[in-house]
mmCIF file of C-alpha atoms (C1' of nucleotides) in Angstrom:
data_model
loop_
_atom_site.group_PDB
_atom_site.id
_atom_site.type_symbol
_atom_site.label_atom_id
_atom_site.label_comp_id
_atom_site.label_asym_id
_atom_site.label_seq_id
_atom_site.Cartn_x
_atom_site.Cartn_y
_atom_site.Cartn_z
ATOM 1 C CA MET A 18 0.038 0.196 -0.027
ATOM 2 C CA THR A 19 1.559 3.222 -1.148
ATOM 3 C CA THR A 20 -0.021 5.570 1.571
ATOM 4 C CA PRO A 21 -0.718 9.184 0.666
ATOM 5 C CA PRO A 22 0.204 11.800 3.519
ATOM 6 C CA ALA A 23 -2.183 12.568 6.418
ATOM 7 C CA LEU A 24 -4.354 15.565 6.311
ATOM 8 C CA ARG A 25 -4.478 18.437 8.704
ATOM 9 C CA PHE A 26 -7.992 18.280 9.139
ATOM 10 C CA ASP A 27 -10.750 15.452 9.234
ATOM 11 C CA PRO A 28 -12.172 15.244 5.809
ATOM 12 C CA ILE A 29 -15.332 13.728 6.989
ATOM 13 C CA ALA A 30 -16.141 16.519 9.378
ATOM 14 C CA GLU A 31 -15.336 18.886 6.378
ATOM 15 C CA ALA A 32 -17.953 17.010 4.216
ATOM 16 C CA HIS A 33 -20.422 17.287 6.891
ATOM 17 C CA ARG A 34 -20.091 21.017 6.891
ATOM 18 C CA GLN A 35 -20.431 21.070 3.209
ATOM 19 C CA TRP A 36 -23.415 18.972 3.168
ATOM 20 C CA GLU A 37 -25.122 21.366 5.746
ATOM 21 C CA ALA A 38 -24.075 24.487 3.771
ATOM 22 C CA SER A 39 -25.809 22.811 0.606
ATOM 23 C CA GLY A 40 -29.187 22.506 2.385
ATOM 24 C CA TRP A 41 -29.010 18.802 2.976
ATOM 25 C CA GLY A 42 -28.429 19.228 6.764
ATOM 26 C CA ASP A 43 -31.133 16.528 7.412
ATOM 27 C CA CYS A 44 -29.049 13.886 5.583
ATOM 28 C CA ALA A 45 -25.585 15.038 6.743
ATOM 29 C CA THR A 46 -25.007 12.715 9.737
ATOM 30 C CA GLY A 47 -26.346 9.667 7.541
ATOM 31 C CA MET A 48 -23.838 10.722 4.693
ATOM 32 C CA THR A 49 -20.938 10.937 7.092
ATOM 33 C CA ALA A 50 -21.869 7.588 8.841
ATOM 34 C CA VAL A 51 -21.657 6.009 5.284
ATOM 35 C CA THR A 52 -18.560 7.726 4.413
ATOM 36 C CA SER A 53 -16.926 6.751 7.772
ATOM 37 C CA VAL A 54 -17.646 3.079 7.247
ATOM 38 C CA MET A 55 -16.244 3.119 3.765
ATOM 39 C CA ARG A 56 -12.950 4.698 4.961
ATOM 40 C CA VAL A 57 -12.510 2.683 8.085
ATOM 41 C CA HIS A 58 -13.021 -0.472 5.925
ATOM 42 C CA GLN A 59 -10.318 0.683 3.717
ATOM 43 C CA LEU A 60 -8.020 1.086 6.789
ATOM 44 C CA PHE A 61 -8.925 -2.401 8.078
ATOM 45 C CA VAL A 62 -8.422 -4.146 4.954
ATOM 46 C CA GLY A 63 -5.133 -2.409 4.322
ATOM 47 C CA SER A 64 -4.006 -3.381 7.870
ATOM 48 C CA ALA A 65 -5.188 -6.864 7.485
ATOM 49 C CA ASP A 66 -3.776 -7.603 4.059
ATOM 50 C CA ALA A 67 -0.420 -6.178 5.053
ATOM 51 C CA LEU A 68 -0.290 -8.517 8.103
ATOM 52 C CA LEU A 69 -1.580 -11.456 6.079
ATOM 53 C CA ALA A 70 0.838 -10.865 3.215
ATOM 54 C CA ARG A 71 3.543 -12.977 4.727
ATOM 55 C CA PHE A 72 1.173 -15.886 4.777
ATOM 56 C CA GLY A 73 0.296 -15.483 1.187
ATOM 57 C CA VAL A 74 -3.331 -14.870 1.584
ATOM 58 C CA THR A 75 -5.590 -11.831 1.398
ATOM 59 C CA PHE A 76 -8.263 -11.057 3.936
ATOM 60 C CA ALA A 77 -10.733 -12.605 1.614
ATOM 61 C CA ARG A 78 -9.077 -15.856 1.282
ATOM 62 C CA TYR A 79 -8.338 -15.862 4.982
ATOM 63 C CA GLU A 80 -12.154 -15.581 5.641
ATOM 64 C CA VAL A 81 -12.730 -18.636 3.446
ATOM 65 C CA LEU A 82 -9.956 -20.571 5.570
ATOM 66 C CA MET A 83 -11.582 -19.549 8.822
ATOM 67 C CA LEU A 84 -15.014 -20.653 7.678
ATOM 68 C CA LEU A 85 -13.719 -24.164 6.837
ATOM 69 C CA ALA A 86 -11.680 -24.262 10.063
ATOM 70 C CA PHE A 87 -14.691 -23.748 12.110
ATOM 71 C CA SER A 88 -16.874 -26.204 10.097
ATOM 72 C CA ARG A 89 -17.689 -29.571 11.381
ATOM 73 C CA ARG A 90 -15.663 -31.571 8.929
ATOM 74 C CA GLY A 91 -13.321 -29.123 7.709
ATOM 75 C CA SER A 92 -15.155 -28.948 4.499
ATOM 76 C CA LEU A 93 -18.131 -27.095 2.906
ATOM 77 C CA PRO A 94 -19.997 -26.887 -0.365
ATOM 78 C CA LEU A 95 -18.882 -23.850 -2.402
ATOM 79 C CA GLY A 96 -22.430 -22.529 -2.366
ATOM 80 C CA LYS A 97 -22.552 -22.442 1.310
ATOM 81 C CA ILE A 98 -19.320 -20.403 1.506
ATOM 82 C CA GLY A 99 -20.648 -17.912 -0.802
ATOM 83 C CA ALA A 100 -23.807 -17.532 1.284
ATOM 84 C CA ARG A 101 -22.099 -17.143 4.505
ATOM 85 C CA LEU A 102 -19.658 -14.573 3.029
ATOM 86 C CA GLN A 103 -22.242 -12.908 0.899
ATOM 87 C CA VAL A 104 -20.265 -12.987 -2.352
ATOM 88 C CA HIS A 105 -20.990 -14.218 -5.781
ATOM 89 C CA ALA A 106 -20.511 -17.767 -6.630
ATOM 90 C CA ALA A 107 -17.808 -16.898 -9.222
ATOM 91 C CA SER A 108 -15.756 -15.249 -6.511
ATOM 92 C CA VAL A 109 -15.893 -18.495 -4.545
ATOM 93 C CA THR A 110 -14.636 -20.359 -7.429
ATOM 94 C CA ASN A 111 -11.635 -17.848 -7.799
ATOM 95 C CA ALA A 112 -10.757 -17.857 -4.241
ATOM 96 C CA ILE A 113 -10.903 -21.761 -3.954
ATOM 97 C CA ASN A 114 -8.870 -22.022 -7.185
ATOM 98 C CA ARG A 115 -6.014 -19.911 -5.530
ATOM 99 C CA LEU A 116 -6.296 -21.717 -2.258
ATOM 100 C CA GLU A 117 -6.143 -25.099 -4.016
ATOM 101 C CA ARG A 118 -3.238 -23.978 -6.128
ATOM 102 C CA ASP A 119 -1.462 -22.891 -2.865
ATOM 103 C CA GLY A 120 -2.135 -26.393 -1.328
ATOM 104 C CA LEU A 121 -4.410 -24.931 1.532
ATOM 105 C CA VAL A 122 -7.659 -26.628 0.286
ATOM 106 C CA THR A 123 -8.671 -29.505 -2.018
ATOM 107 C CA ARG A 124 -11.750 -29.983 -4.013
ATOM 108 C CA GLU A 125 -13.835 -33.050 -3.231
ATOM 109 C CA PRO A 126 -16.978 -34.317 -5.036
ATOM 110 C CA ASP A 127 -20.006 -34.243 -2.657
ATOM 111 C CA PRO A 128 -20.905 -37.960 -2.139
ATOM 112 C CA ILE A 129 -24.596 -36.784 -1.508
ATOM 113 C CA ASP A 130 -25.129 -34.595 -4.284
ATOM 114 C CA GLY A 131 -22.995 -34.818 -7.451
ATOM 115 C CA ARG A 132 -23.835 -31.178 -8.554
ATOM 116 C CA ARG A 133 -22.012 -29.974 -5.379
ATOM 117 C CA THR A 134 -18.234 -29.411 -4.819
ATOM 118 C CA LEU A 135 -16.753 -29.540 -1.486
ATOM 119 C CA ALA A 136 -13.850 -27.526 -0.461
ATOM 120 C CA HIS A 137 -11.716 -29.262 2.088
ATOM 121 C CA LEU A 138 -9.263 -27.751 4.300
ATOM 122 C CA THR A 139 -5.735 -29.394 4.263
ATOM 123 C CA THR A 140 -3.377 -29.719 7.173
ATOM 124 C CA ALA A 141 -1.279 -26.993 5.594
ATOM 125 C CA GLY A 142 -4.299 -24.872 5.278
ATOM 126 C CA ARG A 143 -5.458 -25.319 8.837
ATOM 127 C CA GLN A 144 -2.055 -24.393 10.103
ATOM 128 C CA ARG A 145 -1.787 -21.415 7.952
ATOM 129 C CA ALA A 146 -5.239 -20.304 9.154
ATOM 130 C CA MET A 147 -4.288 -20.676 12.780
ATOM 131 C CA ARG A 148 -1.021 -18.800 12.473
ATOM 132 C CA ALA A 149 -2.562 -15.958 10.522
ATOM 133 C CA SER A 150 -5.396 -15.564 13.149
ATOM 134 C CA ARG A 151 -2.698 -15.339 15.885
ATOM 135 C CA VAL A 152 -1.109 -12.251 14.027
ATOM 136 C CA LEU A 153 -4.424 -10.716 13.267
ATOM 137 C CA ASN A 154 -5.551 -11.101 16.970
ATOM 138 C CA GLU A 155 -2.191 -9.735 18.259
ATOM 139 C CA GLN A 156 -1.675 -7.055 15.767
ATOM 140 C CA LEU A 157 -4.968 -5.847 14.713
ATOM 141 C CA PHE A 158 -8.109 -7.162 16.536
ATOM 142 C CA SER A 159 -6.662 -6.507 20.134
ATOM 143 C CA GLN A 160 -5.128 -3.100 19.040
ATOM 144 C CA LEU A 161 -8.078 -1.207 18.112
ATOM 145 C CA PRO A 162 -8.327 2.326 19.837
ATOM 146 C CA LEU A 163 -11.515 1.524 21.461
ATOM 147 C CA SER A 164 -12.592 0.066 24.792
ATOM 148 C CA GLU A 165 -14.460 -3.222 25.057
ATOM 149 C CA ARG A 166 -17.536 -1.257 25.708
ATOM 150 C CA GLU A 167 -17.074 0.988 22.715
ATOM 151 C CA LEU A 168 -16.320 -2.062 20.501
ATOM 152 C CA GLY A 169 -19.658 -3.608 21.680
ATOM 153 C CA GLU A 170 -21.494 -0.436 20.871
ATOM 154 C CA LEU A 171 -19.950 -0.306 17.366
ATOM 155 C CA VAL A 172 -20.757 -4.018 16.792
ATOM 156 C CA GLY A 173 -24.486 -3.350 18.053
ATOM 157 C CA LEU A 174 -25.005 -0.286 15.850
ATOM 158 C CA LEU A 175 -23.636 -2.084 12.729
ATOM 159 C CA ARG A 176 -25.766 -5.159 13.710
ATOM 160 C CA THR A 177 -28.848 -3.075 13.442
ATOM 161 C CA VAL A 178 -27.762 -1.887 9.986
ATOM 162 C CA ARG A 179 -27.135 -5.409 8.909
ATOM 163 C CA ARG A 180 -30.410 -6.839 10.155
ATOM 164 C CA GLU A 181 -32.388 -4.052 8.560
ATOM 165 C CA ALA A 182 -30.577 -4.732 5.325
ATOM 166 C CA GLY A 183 -31.643 -8.252 5.381
ATOM 167 C CA ASP A 184 -28.354 -9.913 6.209
ATOM 168 C CA PHE A 185 -29.960 -12.171 8.534
ATOM 169 C CA ARG A 186 -32.980 -12.557 10.729
ATOM 170 C CA MET B 30 -25.712 -7.531 -7.560
ATOM 171 C CA THR B 31 -26.793 -11.277 -7.356
ATOM 172 C CA THR B 32 -27.821 -11.388 -3.687
ATOM 173 C CA PRO B 33 -27.475 -14.756 -1.910
ATOM 174 C CA PRO B 34 -30.365 -15.590 0.532
ATOM 175 C CA ALA B 35 -30.374 -14.252 3.968
ATOM 176 C CA LEU B 36 -29.174 -16.438 6.847
ATOM 177 C CA ARG B 37 -31.316 -17.593 9.695
ATOM 178 C CA PHE B 38 -28.721 -16.536 12.272
ATOM 179 C CA ASP B 39 -26.401 -13.603 12.594
ATOM 180 C CA PRO B 40 -22.990 -14.922 11.181
ATOM 181 C CA ILE B 41 -20.912 -12.310 13.129
ATOM 182 C CA ALA B 42 -22.374 -13.353 16.414
ATOM 183 C CA GLU B 43 -21.729 -16.870 15.407
ATOM 184 C CA ALA B 44 -18.042 -16.020 14.686
ATOM 185 C CA HIS B 45 -17.782 -14.257 18.190
ATOM 186 C CA ARG B 46 -18.823 -17.566 19.775
ATOM 187 C CA GLN B 47 -16.238 -19.494 17.708
ATOM 188 C CA TRP B 48 -13.626 -17.051 18.754
ATOM 189 C CA GLU B 49 -14.308 -17.355 22.309
ATOM 190 C CA ALA B 50 -14.437 -21.217 22.084
ATOM 191 C CA SER B 51 -11.036 -21.160 20.474
ATOM 192 C CA GLY B 52 -9.408 -19.354 23.549
ATOM 193 C CA TRP B 53 -9.259 -15.982 21.877
ATOM 194 C CA GLY B 54 -12.022 -14.294 23.950
ATOM 195 C CA ASP B 55 -9.913 -11.311 24.580
ATOM 196 C CA CYS B 56 -10.036 -10.650 20.867
ATOM 197 C CA ALA B 57 -13.476 -11.653 19.998
ATOM 198 C CA THR B 58 -15.124 -8.179 20.166
ATOM 199 C CA GLY B 59 -12.345 -6.645 18.024
ATOM 200 C CA MET B 60 -12.584 -9.223 15.558
ATOM 201 C CA THR B 61 -16.336 -8.831 15.291
ATOM 202 C CA ALA B 62 -15.955 -5.119 15.057
ATOM 203 C CA VAL B 63 -13.668 -5.472 12.083
ATOM 204 C CA THR B 64 -15.793 -8.046 10.542
ATOM 205 C CA SER B 65 -18.891 -5.873 11.004
ATOM 206 C CA VAL B 66 -17.363 -2.892 9.169
ATOM 207 C CA MET B 67 -16.227 -5.123 6.275
ATOM 208 C CA ARG B 68 -19.925 -6.351 5.933
ATOM 209 C CA VAL B 69 -21.592 -3.105 6.498
ATOM 210 C CA HIS B 70 -19.151 -1.581 3.810
ATOM 211 C CA GLN B 71 -20.276 -4.231 1.411
ATOM 212 C CA LEU B 72 -23.896 -3.379 1.950
ATOM 213 C CA PHE B 73 -23.477 0.363 1.506
ATOM 214 C CA VAL B 74 -21.381 0.112 -1.601
ATOM 215 C CA GLY B 75 -23.934 -2.377 -3.020
ATOM 216 C CA SER B 76 -26.731 0.065 -2.283
ATOM 217 C CA ALA B 77 -24.893 3.119 -3.491
ATOM 218 C CA ASP B 78 -23.844 1.591 -6.749
ATOM 219 C CA ALA B 79 -27.155 0.323 -7.444
ATOM 220 C CA LEU B 80 -28.643 3.905 -6.888
ATOM 221 C CA LEU B 81 -25.968 5.460 -8.956
ATOM 222 C CA ALA B 82 -26.196 3.098 -11.824
ATOM 223 C CA ARG B 83 -28.772 5.211 -13.597
ATOM 224 C CA PHE B 84 -26.434 8.223 -13.621
ATOM 225 C CA GLY B 85 -23.621 6.103 -15.126
ATOM 226 C CA VAL B 86 -21.133 6.437 -12.116
ATOM 227 C CA THR B 87 -19.891 4.231 -9.260
ATOM 228 C CA PHE B 88 -19.607 5.375 -5.726
ATOM 229 C CA ALA B 89 -15.925 5.873 -6.358
ATOM 230 C CA ARG B 90 -16.302 8.289 -9.176
ATOM 231 C CA TYR B 91 -19.179 9.839 -7.515
ATOM 232 C CA GLU B 92 -16.772 10.805 -4.586
ATOM 233 C CA VAL B 93 -14.474 12.553 -7.040
ATOM 234 C CA LEU B 94 -17.286 14.542 -8.651
ATOM 235 C CA MET B 95 -18.402 15.853 -5.054
ATOM 236 C CA LEU B 96 -14.916 16.613 -4.230
ATOM 237 C CA LEU B 97 -14.600 18.873 -7.294
ATOM 238 C CA ALA B 98 -18.169 20.250 -6.703
ATOM 239 C CA PHE B 99 -17.183 21.413 -3.298
ATOM 240 C CA SER B 100 -13.767 22.779 -4.390
ATOM 241 C CA ARG B 101 -13.281 26.604 -4.788
ATOM 242 C CA ARG B 102 -12.758 26.703 -8.651
ATOM 243 C CA GLY B 103 -14.516 23.296 -9.512
ATOM 244 C CA SER B 104 -11.077 21.977 -10.349
ATOM 245 C CA LEU B 105 -8.232 20.162 -8.278
ATOM 246 C CA PRO B 106 -4.852 18.675 -9.120
ATOM 247 C CA LEU B 107 -5.099 14.879 -9.487
ATOM 248 C CA GLY B 108 -2.642 14.409 -6.452
ATOM 249 C CA LYS B 109 -4.858 16.393 -4.176
ATOM 250 C CA ILE B 110 -7.778 14.093 -5.246
ATOM 251 C CA GLY B 111 -5.684 11.019 -4.333
ATOM 252 C CA ALA B 112 -4.567 12.445 -0.969
ATOM 253 C CA ARG B 113 -8.070 13.463 0.122
ATOM 254 C CA LEU B 114 -9.751 10.122 -1.111
ATOM 255 C CA GLN B 115 -6.602 8.068 0.138
ATOM 256 C CA VAL B 116 -6.431 6.228 -3.095
ATOM 257 C CA HIS B 117 -3.427 5.394 -5.250
ATOM 258 C CA ALA B 118 -2.353 7.967 -7.939
ATOM 259 C CA ALA B 119 -3.084 5.355 -10.681
ATOM 260 C CA SER B 120 -6.674 4.936 -9.384
ATOM 261 C CA VAL B 121 -7.259 8.660 -9.775
ATOM 262 C CA THR B 122 -5.822 8.570 -13.273
ATOM 263 C CA ASN B 123 -8.228 5.797 -14.154
ATOM 264 C CA ALA B 124 -11.197 7.522 -12.433
ATOM 265 C CA ILE B 125 -10.481 10.753 -14.216
ATOM 266 C CA ASN B 126 -9.932 9.097 -17.629
ATOM 267 C CA ARG B 127 -13.464 7.443 -17.273
ATOM 268 C CA LEU B 128 -15.163 10.900 -16.065
ATOM 269 C CA GLU B 129 -13.524 12.696 -18.985
ATOM 270 C CA ARG B 130 -14.725 10.054 -21.409
ATOM 271 C CA ASP B 131 -18.174 10.487 -20.121
ATOM 272 C CA GLY B 132 -17.808 14.396 -20.384
ATOM 273 C CA LEU B 133 -18.291 14.960 -16.740
ATOM 274 C CA VAL B 134 -14.699 16.437 -16.324
ATOM 275 C CA THR B 135 -12.044 17.910 -18.357
ATOM 276 C CA ARG B 136 -8.211 17.873 -17.976
ATOM 277 C CA GLU B 137 -6.511 21.222 -17.893
ATOM 278 C CA PRO B 138 -2.815 21.898 -17.554
ATOM 279 C CA ASP B 139 -1.886 23.574 -14.292
ATOM 280 C CA PRO B 140 -0.677 27.076 -15.145
ATOM 281 C CA ILE B 141 1.340 27.379 -12.055
ATOM 282 C CA ASP B 142 3.171 24.065 -12.164
ATOM 283 C CA GLY B 143 3.476 22.257 -15.470
ATOM 284 C CA ARG B 144 3.985 18.860 -13.826
ATOM 285 C CA ARG B 145 0.457 18.969 -12.400
ATOM 286 C CA THR B 146 -2.896 18.159 -14.201
ATOM 287 C CA LEU B 147 -6.122 19.654 -13.124
ATOM 288 C CA ALA B 148 -9.468 17.942 -13.197
ATOM 289 C CA HIS B 149 -12.107 20.447 -13.864
ATOM 290 C CA LEU B 150 -15.693 19.761 -13.404
ATOM 291 C CA THR B 151 -17.976 20.453 -16.538
ATOM 292 C CA THR B 152 -21.473 21.762 -16.386
ATOM 293 C CA ALA B 153 -22.711 18.365 -17.140
ATOM 294 C CA GLY B 154 -20.451 16.984 -14.431
ATOM 295 C CA ARG B 155 -21.976 19.394 -11.801
ATOM 296 C CA GLN B 156 -25.442 18.532 -12.677
ATOM 297 C CA ARG B 157 -24.728 14.899 -12.557
ATOM 298 C CA ALA B 158 -23.258 15.295 -9.195
ATOM 299 C CA MET B 159 -26.158 17.258 -7.704
ATOM 300 C CA ARG B 160 -28.837 14.953 -9.131
ATOM 301 C CA ALA B 161 -26.976 11.916 -7.780
ATOM 302 C CA SER B 162 -26.641 13.445 -4.351
ATOM 303 C CA ARG B 163 -30.335 13.973 -4.252
ATOM 304 C CA VAL B 164 -31.077 10.365 -4.881
ATOM 305 C CA LEU B 165 -28.349 9.127 -2.316
ATOM 306 C CA ASN B 166 -29.725 11.444 0.136
ATOM 307 C CA GLU B 167 -33.411 10.322 -0.346
ATOM 308 C CA GLN B 168 -32.675 6.655 -0.683
ATOM 309 C CA LEU B 169 -29.721 6.052 1.404
ATOM 310 C CA PHE B 170 -28.234 8.588 3.792
ATOM 311 C CA SER B 171 -31.769 9.327 5.200
ATOM 312 C CA GLN B 172 -33.069 5.776 5.390
ATOM 313 C CA LEU B 173 -30.584 4.170 7.696
ATOM 314 C CA PRO B 174 -32.204 2.372 10.496
ATOM 315 C CA LEU B 175 -30.510 4.382 13.078
ATOM 316 C CA SER B 176 -31.483 7.657 15.010
ATOM 317 C CA GLU B 177 -29.750 10.760 14.538
ATOM 318 C CA ARG B 178 -28.081 10.286 17.998
ATOM 319 C CA GLU B 179 -27.170 6.621 17.073
ATOM 320 C CA LEU B 180 -25.515 7.928 13.773
ATOM 321 C CA GLY B 181 -23.450 10.484 15.676
ATOM 322 C CA GLU B 182 -22.350 7.765 18.055
ATOM 323 C CA LEU B 183 -21.213 5.614 15.078
ATOM 324 C CA VAL B 184 -19.417 8.360 13.383
ATOM 325 C CA GLY B 185 -17.655 9.352 16.610
ATOM 326 C CA LEU B 186 -16.439 5.721 17.263
ATOM 327 C CA LEU B 187 -15.300 5.458 13.687
ATOM 328 C CA ARG B 188 -13.500 8.894 13.898
ATOM 329 C CA THR B 189 -11.415 7.680 16.704
ATOM 330 C CA VAL B 190 -10.280 4.600 14.646
ATOM 331 C CA ARG B 191 -9.596 6.996 11.765
ATOM 332 C CA ARG B 192 -7.550 9.425 13.862
ATOM 333 C CA GLU B 193 -5.577 6.696 15.508
ATOM 334 C CA ALA B 194 -4.650 5.090 12.254
ATOM 335 C CA GLY B 195 -3.193 8.510 11.141
ATOM 336 C CA ASP B 196 -5.954 9.510 8.798
ATOM 337 C CA PHE B 197 -5.750 13.157 9.914
ATOM 338 C CA ARG B 198 -4.698 15.187 12.952
ATOM 339 C "C1'" DA C 2 -36.720 -27.555 -15.360
ATOM 340 C "C1'" DA C 3 -33.989 -26.240 -11.500
ATOM 341 C "C1'" DA C 4 -29.609 -26.229 -8.686
ATOM 342 C "C1'" DG C 5 -24.545 -25.809 -8.408
ATOM 343 C "C1'" DA C 6 -20.433 -24.684 -10.335
ATOM 344 C "C1'" DT C 7 -17.453 -22.978 -14.057
ATOM 345 C "C1'" DT C 8 -15.907 -20.083 -17.890
ATOM 346 C "C1'" DG C 9 -14.993 -15.798 -20.365
ATOM 347 C "C1'" DA C 10 -15.779 -10.839 -20.843
ATOM 348 C "C1'" DG C 11 -15.691 -6.406 -18.688
ATOM 349 C "C1'" DT C 12 -14.378 -3.179 -14.638
ATOM 350 C "C1'" DT C 13 -11.612 -1.399 -11.144
ATOM 351 C "C1'" DA C 14 -7.817 -1.285 -8.026
ATOM 352 C "C1'" DT C 15 -2.905 -1.673 -7.155
ATOM 353 C "C1'" DC C 16 2.144 -1.745 -8.008
ATOM 354 C "C1'" DA C 17 6.345 -1.072 -10.463
ATOM 355 C "C1'" DA C 18 8.452 1.334 -14.108
ATOM 356 C "C1'" DT C 19 8.566 5.276 -17.102
ATOM 357 C "C1'" DC C 20 8.122 10.043 -18.728
ATOM 358 C "C1'" DT C 21 7.780 15.042 -18.126
ATOM 359 C "C1'" DT C 22 8.557 19.129 -15.575
ATOM 360 C "C1'" DC C 23 10.323 21.516 -11.741
ATOM 361 C "C1'" DG D 17 17.323 14.467 -8.427
ATOM 362 C "C1'" DA D 18 12.412 14.741 -6.854
ATOM 363 C "C1'" DA D 19 7.544 15.414 -7.772
ATOM 364 C "C1'" DG D 20 3.269 14.420 -10.625
ATOM 365 C "C1'" DA D 21 1.266 11.713 -13.623
ATOM 366 C "C1'" DT D 22 0.823 8.019 -16.825
ATOM 367 C "C1'" DT D 23 1.639 3.249 -18.608
ATOM 368 C "C1'" DG D 24 1.430 -1.749 -18.749
ATOM 369 C "C1'" DA D 25 1.175 -5.887 -16.028
ATOM 370 C "C1'" DT D 26 -1.457 -8.236 -12.449
ATOM 371 C "C1'" DA D 27 -5.159 -9.657 -9.222
ATOM 372 C "C1'" DA D 28 -9.936 -9.651 -7.740
ATOM 373 C "C1'" DC D 29 -14.689 -9.049 -8.303
ATOM 374 C "C1'" DT D 30 -19.233 -9.259 -10.904
ATOM 375 C "C1'" DC D 31 -22.077 -10.705 -14.515
ATOM 376 C "C1'" DA D 32 -24.039 -13.395 -18.137
ATOM 377 C "C1'" DA D 33 -23.841 -17.564 -20.436
ATOM 378 C "C1'" DT D 34 -22.759 -22.414 -20.193
ATOM 379 C "C1'" DC D 35 -22.140 -27.162 -18.601
ATOM 380 C "C1'" DT D 36 -23.300 -30.976 -15.479
ATOM 381 C "C1'" DT D 37 -26.147 -33.344 -12.296
ATOM 382 C "C1'" DT D 38 -30.494 -33.869 -9.916
#
DNA sequence: AAAGATTGAGTTATCAATCTTC
DNA sequence: GAAGATTGATAACTCAATCTTT
């Protein structure tokens, strides 16, 4: 990541001011909320991908590995992975291709339903996932500049947004 | 967006449980906070891009248009745009290429410094930005399932994260 | 016919290298 | 030489179309 220099003001607070000056004051906080999520996402992905680079995985592929690691048999049908991560089937195919090429998962035919393909976590894949998790826990998840209570508030607010968007019920 | 079906449980709450069961309880809330931001980002970008599709712009290009619309002269050097949006210089070049092709901005040489290129908002570009803003305001920013106070809390929590990450000072 | 997965095309983002201007 | 922008290569995602199995 080539990081541009920091600004001497908060660009989102500035945008809030401009929104109000444009007569959109009643939408200004919503706009800044959306923009804030966008920007923090960018920061989190940047940190995570930098930490995961040494393991040869992106955050997207790491999520697939963890899903398999927490599954009952260490394997899941590709469709299930897509539903859980809310990504397109083609994206799952791509991710599994790459993970398979790297020896972290294998493809197995589903004995129950021949249409399905199972992604199965290899021993190397499980090890990689665990080591990557340790680094993310130590360097990212436990280093956020928010208290446990604040983190809980953040998660709660975002859960409301997710639920309302139909993410789960 | 081909949307996979909703789940009958909250996948992030489920991940929190699994994190605790793995002995990473002290990082579990941080992990869910990061994951929540990732997911809500996905939802917001999906909504915004769907709403903006009729205007022929993505959210990324819309942000460029709004930056120019709020600038003093309706034009900014490409480097400034990248710094403000925190994206790579090549991404700015790409975005401006597309916006120029669509007649929404023009490239002008900077009279002060010949190395710089200025992106200048056209009349059509300004009109497009304003119309798109109206739709985003009405259909997204004012429709979030959070109260004004909750939105403020969310923005505040995320501002702390951004500041600590060196986004501004 | 419907479900599950894959393929190929199109878009966008990053990075390293290059070119121009200061 | 350094700053600003562009280029070409690469990677990842989505979509529409296709193929296989039920």
